[in-house]
Each structure stands twice: as structure tokens, then as C-alpha cells.
Short mmCIF file of C-alpha atoms in Angstrom, two decimals:
data_model
loop_
_atom_site.label_atom_id
_atom_site.label_comp_id
_atom_site.label_asym_id
_atom_site.label_seq_id
_atom_site.Cartn_x
_atom_site.Cartn_y
_atom_site.Cartn_z
CA MET R 1 107.26 58.01 99.62
CA ARG R 2 104.98 60.50 98.15
CA THR R 3 106.36 62.23 94.84
CA VAL R 4 106.15 66.16 94.95
CA THR R 5 105.27 67.48 91.68
CA GLN R 6 107.61 70.25 90.54
CA PRO R 7 105.55 73.47 89.91
CA ASP R 8 106.23 75.87 87.01
CA VAL R 9 106.79 78.62 89.30
CA ILE R 10 108.10 79.35 92.76
CA VAL R 11 107.40 82.62 94.42
CA VAL R 12 109.32 83.45 97.60
CA GLY R 13 107.56 85.57 100.00
CA GLY R 14 104.15 85.72 101.14
CA GLY R 15 103.52 89.52 101.15
CA ILE R 16 101.28 91.53 99.21
CA GLY R 17 103.79 91.62 96.17
CA GLY R 18 104.52 87.55 96.57
CA LEU R 19 100.47 86.95 96.56
CA ALA R 20 99.44 89.17 93.90
CA ALA R 21 102.30 87.71 91.49
CA ALA R 22 101.21 83.99 92.47
CA ASN R 23 97.81 85.05 91.61
CA SER R 24 98.52 86.57 88.19
CA LEU R 25 100.56 83.77 87.20
CA THR R 26 97.82 81.09 88.46
CA ARG R 27 95.36 83.05 86.30
CA GLN R 28 97.80 82.43 83.14
CA GLY R 29 97.37 78.60 83.84
CA LEU R 30 100.65 78.17 85.56
CA THR R 31 101.10 75.98 88.84
CA VAL R 32 102.71 77.96 91.40
CA ARG R 33 104.15 77.20 94.83
CA LEU R 34 104.48 80.11 97.40
CA LEU R 35 107.22 79.86 99.93
CA GLU R 36 106.60 82.00 103.26
CA SER R 37 109.17 81.82 105.94
CA ALA R 38 106.69 82.79 108.70
CA PRO R 39 104.34 79.99 110.41
CA ALA R 40 101.43 81.89 109.09
CA PHE R 41 100.30 84.40 106.40
CA GLY R 42 99.69 87.99 107.83
CA GLU R 43 100.48 91.56 107.42
CA VAL R 44 101.20 94.18 109.78
CA GLY R 45 100.74 97.97 109.45
CA ALA R 46 97.60 99.93 109.20
CA GLY R 47 96.09 101.76 106.18
CA ILE R 48 97.47 101.66 102.56
CA GLN R 49 96.42 104.06 99.56
CA LEU R 50 95.61 102.22 96.22
CA ALA R 51 95.65 104.61 93.27
CA PRO R 52 94.08 103.98 89.95
CA ASN R 53 96.83 102.28 88.38
CA CYS R 54 96.42 99.65 91.09
CA THR R 55 92.36 99.44 91.18
CA ARG R 56 92.60 98.89 87.65
CA ILE R 57 94.37 95.69 88.08
CA LEU R 58 92.18 94.44 90.99
CA ASP R 59 89.23 95.16 88.63
CA ASP R 60 91.12 92.89 86.15
CA TYR R 61 91.49 90.25 88.63
CA GLY R 62 87.79 90.47 89.60
CA LEU R 63 88.65 91.89 92.95
CA LEU R 64 87.75 95.46 92.92
CA ASP R 65 84.06 95.17 94.29
CA GLU R 66 85.71 93.03 97.33
CA ALA R 67 88.43 95.45 97.96
CA LYS R 68 85.68 98.48 97.98
CA SER R 69 83.66 96.80 100.54
CA LEU R 70 86.45 96.50 102.92
CA GLY R 71 87.89 99.90 102.39
CA VAL R 72 86.81 103.49 101.68
CA VAL R 73 86.74 105.35 98.60
CA PRO R 74 87.13 109.21 99.44
CA ASP R 75 86.13 112.02 97.67
CA ALA R 76 89.26 114.16 98.22
CA MET R 77 92.88 114.24 98.90
CA VAL R 78 93.75 117.48 100.76
CA MET R 79 97.27 118.96 101.63
CA CYS R 80 97.49 121.34 104.38
CA ASP R 81 100.61 123.07 106.05
CA ALA R 82 101.45 121.12 109.32
CA VAL R 83 102.36 124.28 111.20
CA ASP R 84 99.66 126.77 110.51
CA GLY R 85 96.89 124.40 109.23
CA ASP R 86 96.07 126.24 106.30
CA GLU R 87 94.94 124.08 103.27
CA LEU R 88 97.24 124.43 100.45
CA THR R 89 95.78 122.23 97.49
CA ARG R 90 93.37 119.39 96.96
CA LEU R 91 92.64 116.57 94.31
CA ASP R 92 89.16 115.92 93.49
CA LEU R 93 89.12 112.20 93.73
CA ARG R 94 85.91 111.74 92.01
CA ASP R 95 87.18 113.58 89.09
CA LEU R 96 90.23 111.91 89.27
CA GLU R 97 88.10 108.53 88.97
CA ARG R 98 86.43 109.87 85.68
CA ARG R 99 89.67 110.78 84.37
CA TYR R 100 91.61 107.39 85.02
CA GLY R 101 88.55 105.04 84.87
CA TYR R 102 89.03 103.60 88.23
CA PRO R 103 88.77 104.58 91.62
CA TYR R 104 91.35 106.01 94.45
CA MET R 105 90.76 104.11 97.57
CA VAL R 106 92.17 103.52 101.05
CA ILE R 107 92.29 100.09 102.85
CA HIS R 108 93.68 98.51 106.04
CA ARG R 109 97.03 96.72 104.93
CA SER R 110 95.54 93.48 106.43
CA ASP R 111 92.49 93.67 104.63
CA LEU R 112 94.30 93.73 101.18
CA HIS R 113 96.75 90.93 102.13
CA GLY R 114 93.83 88.80 103.06
CA LEU R 115 92.07 89.72 100.10
CA LEU R 116 94.91 88.40 97.93
CA LEU R 117 95.51 85.36 100.08
CA ARG R 118 91.88 84.35 99.39
CA ALA R 119 92.19 84.89 95.76
CA CYS R 120 95.40 82.61 95.62
CA GLN R 121 93.46 79.83 97.83
CA ARG R 122 90.80 79.82 95.25
CA ALA R 123 93.12 80.01 92.41
CA GLY R 124 95.09 76.69 93.80
CA VAL R 125 98.44 78.28 94.54
CA GLU R 126 100.23 75.85 97.03
CA LEU R 127 100.81 78.02 99.94
CA VAL R 128 103.81 76.57 102.13
CA ASN R 129 104.76 78.35 105.46
CA ASN R 130 107.99 78.04 107.77
CA ALA R 131 109.78 77.97 104.65
CA HIS R 132 112.81 80.37 104.95
CA VAL R 133 114.77 80.62 101.74
CA THR R 134 118.42 81.51 102.16
CA SER R 135 119.74 81.00 98.69
CA TYR R 136 119.31 81.01 95.00
CA GLU R 137 120.67 79.17 92.14
CA ASN R 138 120.01 78.63 88.38
CA THR R 139 119.64 75.12 87.02
CA GLU R 140 119.61 73.63 83.59
CA GLY R 141 115.90 73.84 83.40
CA GLY R 142 115.04 76.39 85.60
CA ALA R 143 115.97 77.80 89.23
CA ARG R 144 116.33 76.12 92.53
CA VAL R 145 115.89 77.58 96.07
CA THR R 146 117.56 76.19 99.51
CA LEU R 147 115.89 76.51 102.83
CA ALA R 148 117.56 77.15 106.14
CA ASP R 149 116.49 73.56 107.07
CA GLY R 150 118.65 72.37 103.96
CA GLY R 151 115.44 71.36 101.90
CA THR R 152 115.27 72.64 98.33
CA HIS R 153 112.54 73.53 95.71
CA GLU R 154 112.97 73.66 91.88
CA ALA R 155 110.88 75.39 89.24
CA GLY R 156 111.02 76.63 85.88
CA LEU R 157 110.93 80.12 87.26
CA VAL R 158 111.65 81.44 90.84
CA ILE R 159 110.37 85.03 91.69
CA ALA R 160 112.30 86.56 94.73
CA ALA R 161 109.43 88.52 96.37
CA ASP R 162 111.34 88.54 99.68
CA GLY R 163 111.29 92.13 100.71
CA LEU R 164 113.77 95.04 101.67
CA HIS R 165 116.28 92.70 103.10
CA SER R 166 115.92 90.16 99.97
CA ALA R 167 118.30 87.17 100.20
CA ALA R 168 118.24 87.20 96.38
CA ARG R 169 119.00 90.72 96.20
CA ARG R 170 121.99 90.19 98.61
CA GLN R 171 123.07 87.32 96.42
CA PHE R 172 122.77 89.12 93.09
CA ILE R 173 123.55 92.77 93.55
CA ASP R 174 124.88 93.06 96.93
CA ASP R 175 123.87 96.39 97.93
CA GLU R 176 122.66 97.86 101.01
CA PRO R 177 119.25 99.63 102.07
CA VAL R 178 119.48 103.37 102.27
CA SER R 179 118.33 104.79 105.54
CA SER R 180 116.35 108.14 105.07
CA ALA R 181 116.78 108.95 108.98
CA TYR R 182 113.07 109.49 108.99
CA VAL R 183 110.59 107.19 110.99
CA ALA R 184 107.02 106.65 110.96
CA TYR R 185 104.61 106.07 113.67
CA ARG R 186 101.10 104.43 113.00
CA GLY R 187 98.11 104.22 114.93
CA THR R 188 94.08 103.64 114.25
CA VAL R 189 91.35 105.34 116.36
CA PRO R 190 87.89 103.84 116.71
CA ALA R 191 84.86 105.68 115.54
CA GLU R 192 83.52 106.18 119.01
CA GLN R 193 86.42 108.38 119.99
CA PRO R 194 85.63 112.48 119.56
CA ARG R 195 88.97 112.70 117.61
CA VAL R 196 87.11 110.66 114.75
CA ARG R 197 84.27 113.06 114.78
CA SER R 198 86.28 116.19 114.33
CA VAL R 199 87.51 114.97 110.93
CA ASP R 200 86.08 114.36 107.42
CA LEU R 201 86.28 110.69 106.76
CA SER R 202 85.91 111.25 102.85
CA GLU R 203 89.10 112.85 102.86
CA VAL R 204 92.64 111.70 102.55
CA VAL R 205 94.62 114.44 104.42
CA VAL R 206 98.47 114.96 104.64
CA HIS R 207 99.68 117.95 106.83
CA ILE R 208 103.45 118.70 105.60
CA GLY R 209 105.82 120.45 107.96
CA PRO R 210 109.57 120.76 108.63
CA GLY R 211 111.01 117.57 109.10
CA CYS R 212 107.71 115.95 109.71
CA HIS R 213 104.48 115.47 108.25
CA PHE R 214 100.97 113.85 109.55
CA VAL R 215 98.52 111.79 107.58
CA HIS R 216 95.12 110.68 108.38
CA TYR R 217 92.17 108.84 106.63
CA GLY R 218 89.20 106.66 107.21
CA LEU R 219 89.41 103.02 106.98
CA ARG R 220 86.97 99.81 106.87
CA GLY R 221 83.93 102.19 106.04
CA GLY R 222 84.64 104.75 108.61
CA GLU R 223 84.99 102.27 111.59
CA LEU R 224 88.75 103.61 112.20
CA LEU R 225 90.47 106.77 111.57
CA ASN R 226 94.05 105.80 110.28
CA GLN R 227 96.95 108.03 111.27
CA VAL R 228 100.64 108.17 110.63
CA ALA R 229 103.41 110.55 111.77
CA VAL R 230 106.54 110.53 110.21
CA PHE R 231 109.75 112.63 111.18
CA GLU R 232 113.36 112.86 110.80
CA SER R 233 115.44 111.59 113.85
CA PRO R 234 118.45 113.83 115.16
CA LYS R 235 119.40 110.52 116.53
CA ALA R 236 119.60 108.84 113.20
CA LEU R 237 121.58 112.08 111.90
CA ALA R 238 123.93 111.64 114.73
CA GLY R 239 124.70 107.98 113.99
CA GLU R 240 122.87 106.62 117.01
CA GLU R 241 121.72 102.99 117.19
CA ASP R 242 118.48 103.85 119.31
CA TRP R 243 116.64 106.24 116.89
CA GLY R 244 113.17 106.96 116.39
CA THR R 245 112.03 106.96 120.03
CA PRO R 246 108.70 108.25 121.30
CA ASP R 247 110.67 111.33 122.91
CA GLU R 248 111.80 112.05 119.34
CA LEU R 249 108.11 111.86 118.09
CA ASP R 250 106.79 114.46 120.54
CA ALA R 251 109.73 116.99 120.04
CA ALA R 252 109.32 116.52 116.15
CA PHE R 253 105.57 117.64 116.22
CA ALA R 254 106.09 120.43 119.08
CA ASP R 255 105.57 123.27 116.62
CA THR R 256 102.77 121.80 114.57
CA SER R 257 99.21 122.70 114.64
CA ASP R 258 96.94 122.05 117.50
CA PHE R 259 95.00 119.27 115.12
CA VAL R 260 98.30 117.59 114.49
CA ARG R 261 99.42 117.32 118.16
CA ASP R 262 96.16 116.12 119.37
CA GLY R 263 96.62 113.03 117.19
CA LEU R 264 99.86 112.10 118.62
CA PRO R 265 98.35 110.16 121.76
CA PHE R 266 96.68 107.77 119.44
CA MET R 267 99.77 106.58 117.86
CA TRP R 268 101.29 103.03 118.56
CA ARG R 269 104.37 104.07 120.64
CA GLU R 270 105.73 100.54 121.30
CA LYS R 271 106.32 100.05 117.57
CA TRP R 272 107.71 102.46 114.93
CA TRP R 273 108.95 101.96 111.34
CA ARG R 274 112.40 103.28 110.39
CA MET R 275 112.14 104.27 106.58
CA PHE R 276 114.85 102.67 104.23
CA ASP R 277 114.63 102.46 100.56
CA ARG R 278 117.46 101.40 97.97
CA ASP R 279 119.04 102.87 94.96
CA PRO R 280 117.44 101.84 91.90
CA VAL R 281 118.84 99.05 89.86
CA MET R 282 117.96 98.03 86.36
CA ASN R 283 119.12 94.20 86.48
CA TRP R 284 116.24 92.33 88.12
CA VAL R 285 116.48 89.18 86.36
CA HIS R 286 119.30 86.69 86.64
CA GLY R 287 118.97 83.47 84.50
CA ARG R 288 115.37 81.87 85.79
CA ILE R 289 115.54 84.23 89.14
CA ALA R 290 113.39 87.48 89.02
CA LEU R 291 113.23 90.20 91.40
CA LEU R 292 109.96 91.62 92.38
CA GLY R 293 108.35 94.31 94.69
CA ASP R 294 110.67 95.38 97.63
CA SER R 295 113.25 93.11 96.52
CA ALA R 296 113.61 95.01 93.35
CA HIS R 297 112.48 98.41 94.12
CA PRO R 298 111.79 99.17 97.92
CA PRO R 299 110.82 103.08 97.95
CA LEU R 300 110.06 105.97 100.36
CA GLN R 301 106.25 105.97 100.74
CA TYR R 302 105.71 109.54 99.76
CA ILE R 303 103.85 108.93 96.75
CA ALA R 304 101.95 105.68 98.22
CA GLN R 305 103.36 103.53 95.38
CA GLY R 306 105.40 100.86 97.12
CA ALA R 307 102.63 97.78 97.36
CA ILE R 308 101.15 99.07 93.97
CA MET R 309 104.54 98.74 92.10
CA ALA R 310 104.75 95.00 93.31
CA ILE R 311 101.08 94.52 92.24
CA GLU R 312 102.01 96.02 89.04
CA ASP R 313 105.11 93.67 88.62
CA GLY R 314 103.12 90.63 88.99
CA TRP R 315 100.34 91.65 86.58
CA VAL R 316 103.03 92.75 84.04
CA LEU R 317 104.80 89.34 84.41
CA GLY R 318 101.58 87.68 83.77
CA GLU R 319 100.66 89.44 80.59
CA HIS R 320 104.06 88.62 79.12
CA VAL R 321 103.50 84.96 80.09
CA ALA R 322 100.26 85.23 78.06
CA ARG R 323 102.06 86.67 75.18
CA ASN R 324 104.91 84.18 75.16
CA ARG R 325 103.13 81.02 75.94
CA ALA R 326 102.83 78.36 72.97
CA ALA R 327 99.74 76.16 72.45
CA ASP R 328 100.91 73.51 74.46
CA GLY R 329 101.48 75.70 77.52
CA THR R 330 105.03 75.94 77.58
CA VAL R 331 106.36 79.60 78.31
CA ASP R 332 109.23 80.94 76.59
CA TRP R 333 110.78 82.18 79.80
CA ASN R 334 113.74 83.95 78.38
CA ALA R 335 111.26 86.25 76.10
CA ALA R 336 108.88 86.78 78.89
CA LEU R 337 111.45 87.83 81.39
CA THR R 338 113.32 89.79 78.95
CA ALA R 339 109.91 92.00 78.29
CA TYR R 340 109.36 92.34 82.03
CA GLU R 341 112.72 93.56 82.61
CA ALA R 342 112.60 95.92 79.81
CA VAL R 343 109.74 98.04 81.17
CA ARG R 344 109.51 97.75 85.04
CA PRO R 345 112.87 98.67 86.34
CA GLU R 346 112.68 101.87 84.23
CA HIS R 347 109.29 102.86 85.62
CA CYS R 348 110.04 101.88 89.21
CA ARG R 349 113.35 103.84 88.93
CA ARG R 350 111.12 106.84 88.33
CA VAL R 351 108.87 106.23 91.21
CA LEU R 352 111.98 105.74 93.71
CA THR R 353 113.60 108.96 92.51
CA THR R 354 110.51 110.83 92.69
CA SER R 355 109.39 109.57 96.02
CA ARG R 356 112.76 111.10 97.36
CA LYS R 357 112.16 114.34 95.85
CA TRP R 358 108.68 114.38 96.89
CA GLY R 359 109.88 113.87 100.66
CA GLU R 360 112.13 116.42 100.50
CA LEU R 361 109.52 118.81 98.93
CA TRP R 362 107.13 117.96 102.04
CA HIS R 363 109.57 118.67 104.71
CA LEU R 364 110.97 121.95 103.73
CA ASP R 365 111.49 124.92 106.25
CA GLY R 366 112.33 128.78 105.79
CA LEU R 367 111.90 130.40 102.48
CA ALA R 368 111.88 127.19 100.75
CA ARG R 369 108.56 126.30 102.64
CA GLU R 370 107.05 129.46 101.77
CA GLN R 371 107.89 128.99 98.22
CA ARG R 372 106.42 125.72 97.95
CA ASN R 373 103.11 126.61 99.63
CA VAL R 374 102.57 129.70 97.30
CA LEU R 375 102.84 127.11 94.34
CA LEU R 376 100.75 124.44 95.96
CA ARG R 377 98.31 127.37 96.91
CA ALA R 378 98.22 128.41 93.07
CA ARG R 379 97.63 124.98 91.65
CA ASP R 380 94.28 124.26 90.00
CA ARG R 381 92.77 121.15 91.63
CA TYR R 382 91.94 119.67 88.22
CA ASP R 383 95.65 119.83 87.27
CA TYR R 384 96.55 116.29 86.42
CA ALA R 385 100.14 117.05 84.95
CA PHE R 386 101.60 115.52 88.06
CA THR R 387 99.60 112.34 87.98
CA ASP R 388 99.15 111.30 84.33
CA TRP R 389 102.58 109.68 84.30
CA LEU R 390 101.63 107.41 87.36
CA TYR R 391 97.91 106.72 87.47
CA GLY R 392 97.20 105.74 83.86
CA PRO R 393 97.28 102.31 82.62
CA THR R 394 100.40 100.22 83.67
CA ALA R 395 102.84 100.05 80.59
CA LEU R 396 103.63 96.86 79.03
CA THR R 397 106.22 98.18 77.00
CA PRO R 398 108.87 100.97 77.07
CA GLN R 399 106.83 102.48 74.36
CA GLU R 400 103.60 102.70 76.48
CA GLU R 401 105.47 104.28 79.68
CA PRO R 402 104.11 108.04 79.43
CA GLU R 403 106.40 111.22 79.56
CA MET R 404 107.29 112.25 83.17
CA PHE R 405 106.02 115.68 84.41
CA THR R 406 108.03 118.76 84.39
CA PRO R 407 109.08 120.19 87.65
CA ILE R 408 108.40 123.57 88.85
CA PRO R 409 111.33 125.62 90.37
CA LEU R 410 110.72 126.76 94.10
CA THR R 411 112.33 129.91 92.97
CA SER R 412 109.42 130.65 90.31
CA ALA R 413 107.14 131.30 93.54
CA ASP R 414 106.43 135.10 94.46
CA VAL R 415 106.51 134.93 98.07
CA PRO R 416 104.54 138.06 99.41
CA GLU R 417 106.65 140.82 101.14
CA GLY R 418 106.54 140.50 104.90
CA ARG R 419 105.25 136.69 104.58
CA PHE R 420 108.84 135.38 105.47
CA VAL R 421 111.19 136.77 107.75
CA GLY R 422 114.68 134.75 107.55
#
């Protein structure tokens, strides 16, 4: 009978977070086995935005040039009002790159996933498919996972990167995902469509409106236009099971600008994504079992940090492994995990709560919408007060975590007389 060597680390979940963590730890000289429940590795969805706090890590991994060749490095991020189409504010992303040292880029989610998968293959990560983990337990020397077929795997450390509906999260924390009542539709438009010629593919644009928003940007060197339409579902608010349906999509955007409405026929109408997050938790480490990525901190997507946080988690853990590894190669896992848990939960708590608040801000109506628009129009496009806490170098200790921004009250806005009629 063939003897299966026990790896140093088991990673559960072959999504972006799991692959990034496996790559990070393998770079530190550890042997890693990654267990994926699906029969093949792959990723669904369309575009994903990567801010400088992520491209900095990709550069450290030697993957940034490949990522840039697969994606688009845009010139600007623009925010418009979804109802009247007016531009509200913008970020100069080339100046932002000079400030933070790394680019803001957009890439197809499957391309990012494939890039990380290839990195793991080159690094020698043991990739195992059809391995559905149902339970976790600590052992005397590490941790063990049990599969749906009864098989087990053991290692010195187990990382649960098993997503929003994590079995590890259920076992150790036992909370439930929180529905936002919002739903996302996605779609890509090929370059030959007139729709693509009507937009500037060097810009990432978000149109924010009452109870809805619409995002578009170029992908794959301008070969595709990525579109995302998000709205609050009345059926979800009413407690109905069948919510987020295409008829609700059309109704939600009925009063938006011509440009936004003209994009709706290109959305994939047979598939939609209901938007859930979870309340922040600070206990990610349970013996030799550690949560990572969406199992620890699934966010709403309004500040585009979900996959980035997962990639940061793996990088931080890898750095603390390096700091707590003896000359003979043994890792002080207690010290490394303590350091990981000292910094990542608080950072991700900030991201989760800010994402919720940012979503509320995007979807205002009435006087509050007008107040928001006044404040956004007054913003200096080179003001980074609201991004410095997020886009700078990823903190390895609580002391390195930058201060949060100071919110500006909506009531401080001076709405011109006659602009709003209640």
C-alpha cells in the first residue's frame, strides 16, 4: 500500500483565497495539500477589481506582470448619478498608482483564479479534487478534516478557506449569513457590439441610484465590457423565496438614465447573485484550524475588497510563518496564528462595516441623495483621505494598521434651493 506523506498544511477550498494561501505558504518552504470539493478547478463570475493593496502582493509573488497582461490598468474611476447621468466625482488612478506604488487594475475573475492555480502548480502544491470536507477537529499534533466519503486528512495546520457557507464557520461559530436584500446581475459585452464603442474602456464607472447601481469597465485588454447591475429586491424585503428575478431587475432601473437602461439587455438573465455577508467576528483561530477569506469575513462588494482581503490573509499568514520558523524548518504555529489573529480580524471588521455603509450611501434617495451628490461634487479628485486606510501596505501588526477616515455628515451639505422638492 502506498504511504501518503502528511503535509505541513491543508487548505480547504480551491477558490481565490485558498489558492493564494496555498501559494503563500508553499513559498515559505512548507508542503501544502489543497482540497477542493468540485471535480475541477474553476471560477464563475466576470470582472474583479484589484486595488494597490492587492497588486502589491501579486508583485511580491512575482505575478503582477502576468496579471497585467490578462487584465486592464484603467486611467480613472468615475462615479455618476444613475438617474440624471451627471458625473459626481472621480479618482485619477495613474496618480493613485504613484501615491501607493502599485496599480489599480481590473481582471476577469477566472483569469485571476487561473493565474493563482498555475502559481500553485509551479510551486508544487498538492491539488486534490472531489474532496468535500464536512468536519474539522484538532489533534495532538495539528488538525484533521473528514470528507463526505469518510476519508480523512491530517496536517500541522488546517486553513478553512471554504467560503460563505463554510463548514468550519458553522462548526466553530455557528452564525448565519446576513441577507442584504440586494441582488447582482452580471454580463460581458464583446468588443464588436456598439455598446462597447459608446464607453471609455480606460475608466471604471459606477452609476449610483435609489436602491440600485450599475458598474462597467473593460476586461481582457478591451476585448470585453464587463457590466454589473445591483438592486434591492422588493420580493426579498417581503420575505418571498423567489427574489431577485429579471422582472425586478427591469423595474429597479426603470427611472435610471438611458445609458444605464441600454445596458440591461446584455445582462445574463438566467443567473443572478443574491448578496450576503456575515457580521464580523474576531475569533478566527481554533487550535490548529484557522479561518481565511470568505469563511472569516464575507463582505458586501461595495468597496471591492472581498477577494483582496482573502489574498491579504494568506500573505500575512505566510509572513508570520517566516517570522516564526526555526532553523530546522519547524514552525511555531501558536505564535504565527496568534500574530495572524491579532491583525486580520480587526482590519476585515473595518472593511465589512465600511462596505455596508458605502452601500447605504450609494443607494440613497430624496434629500439624502442630493446631499450626497453635493458632497461628492465638492471632493478634490486628488483627495485620498478615504483610501489611505485601505490601499497602503497590508499591516502585519496592529500597530501598522492606519487610522480610519473621518466620515463627512450628509447634513453638512448645502443643497441649492429648488434643487430638491420633497
